[in-house]
């Protein structure tokens, strides 16, 4: 699971609103980094669609050395910063761990990079 | 496969969603060589995704033969997630119904027929009674936004080449972003 995906995800626990259930807390036990081709335009277009605070907090948790700035300019043009964002959004993978609902503490396991967000029958 | 196709055609990020662990395992292997795709295991009735997080959704939902109305549930969910368009495969026999309901499901710009296909579906599940059956299938496009309104449906030449429809009638769907 990349952080770009985590940024789109919310808790689906019953009676938890979108605001209450976002962002999911990441508790990673295995993280890997895999290079992929950098495209500045893609990152520039992607970044405004992200919740930056959630991204920054998640990055700090799974890749403490990522060192993203506290705030972003409205339009990111600096290549060094774009490359940092590219790395954090697309190259870091949470392979094993849990996503945790911030309201209820309900844990969802991530196995082989895939979060299992299925609720049990008694939770529906 | 839909996730791979979206990524290969230039989607900058793709999330593939399925309820079935085996389907996800196969997808994971297929996606080994493809960048930009993440997979999530989830059920359409409780999707863990924020509304309006995606430009486009591409999906092959269950046809609603077994669980009535599930095709409509998938459409409603996909339209909530998307800001621009939903491309979805449905039995041709449901075409008039879906086109007439498009706006009420969340497609302010309406819907139109993009292509008609024919699936050869082999016996895949216990509830399938015949060894093989042909199904006429529509690829529909739903426009989320009223400003990109769909052109009226126009008659298309009869179906494209036959396709082994391993996914038809299954519980599967894919989402893209």
XYZ file of C-alpha atoms in Angstrom, chain A residues 1-2 4-5 7-10 12 18 22 36-37 42 46 49-51 90 93 112-119 124, chain B residues 12-15 18-19 24-25 28 34-43 45-51 53-55:
58
model
C 0.000 0.000 0.000
C 1.473 3.291 -1.096
C -1.089 7.869 -2.238
C -3.618 5.087 -1.609
C -4.510 9.237 1.515
C -7.726 8.195 -0.252
C -8.810 5.713 2.393
C -11.076 6.167 5.368
C -15.571 2.053 6.954
C -15.838 10.391 6.894
C -9.910 9.955 8.423
C 9.615 4.093 -10.021
C 9.920 6.573 -12.836
C 2.172 13.816 -12.660
C -1.473 14.748 -7.969
C -5.726 16.218 -4.750
C -4.021 14.957 -1.605
C -4.735 15.861 1.974
C 4.641 6.391 -4.945
C 5.130 0.651 0.286
C 1.575 -8.368 1.281
C 0.744 -4.724 0.686
C -3.006 -5.274 0.564
C -5.185 -3.854 3.355
C -8.101 -6.110 4.269
C -10.993 -3.749 4.910
C -13.731 -6.385 5.132
C -15.973 -5.940 8.151
C -22.421 -4.587 9.534
C -1.202 8.124 -12.645
C -2.610 6.170 -9.756
C -4.934 3.205 -9.687
C -6.636 1.411 -6.834
C -12.119 -6.693 -4.817
C -13.851 -8.673 -2.095
C -6.548 -10.230 -5.421
C -3.728 -12.785 -5.273
C -1.115 -9.063 -7.422
C 2.925 -2.689 -13.624
C 3.547 0.507 -11.690
C 1.039 2.771 -9.973
C -1.519 0.153 -8.897
C -2.434 -0.658 -5.311
C -4.959 -3.273 -4.276
C -7.497 -3.109 -1.468
C -9.738 -5.885 -0.194
C -13.186 -4.465 0.473
C -16.912 -4.969 -0.028
C -21.422 -2.059 0.694
C -18.708 -0.666 2.989
C -16.060 0.904 0.808
C -13.163 2.424 2.744
C -12.639 5.216 0.215
C -13.408 8.897 0.409
C -16.063 10.355 -1.867
C -11.318 10.852 -4.629
C -11.101 9.543 -8.172
C -11.480 10.924 -11.663
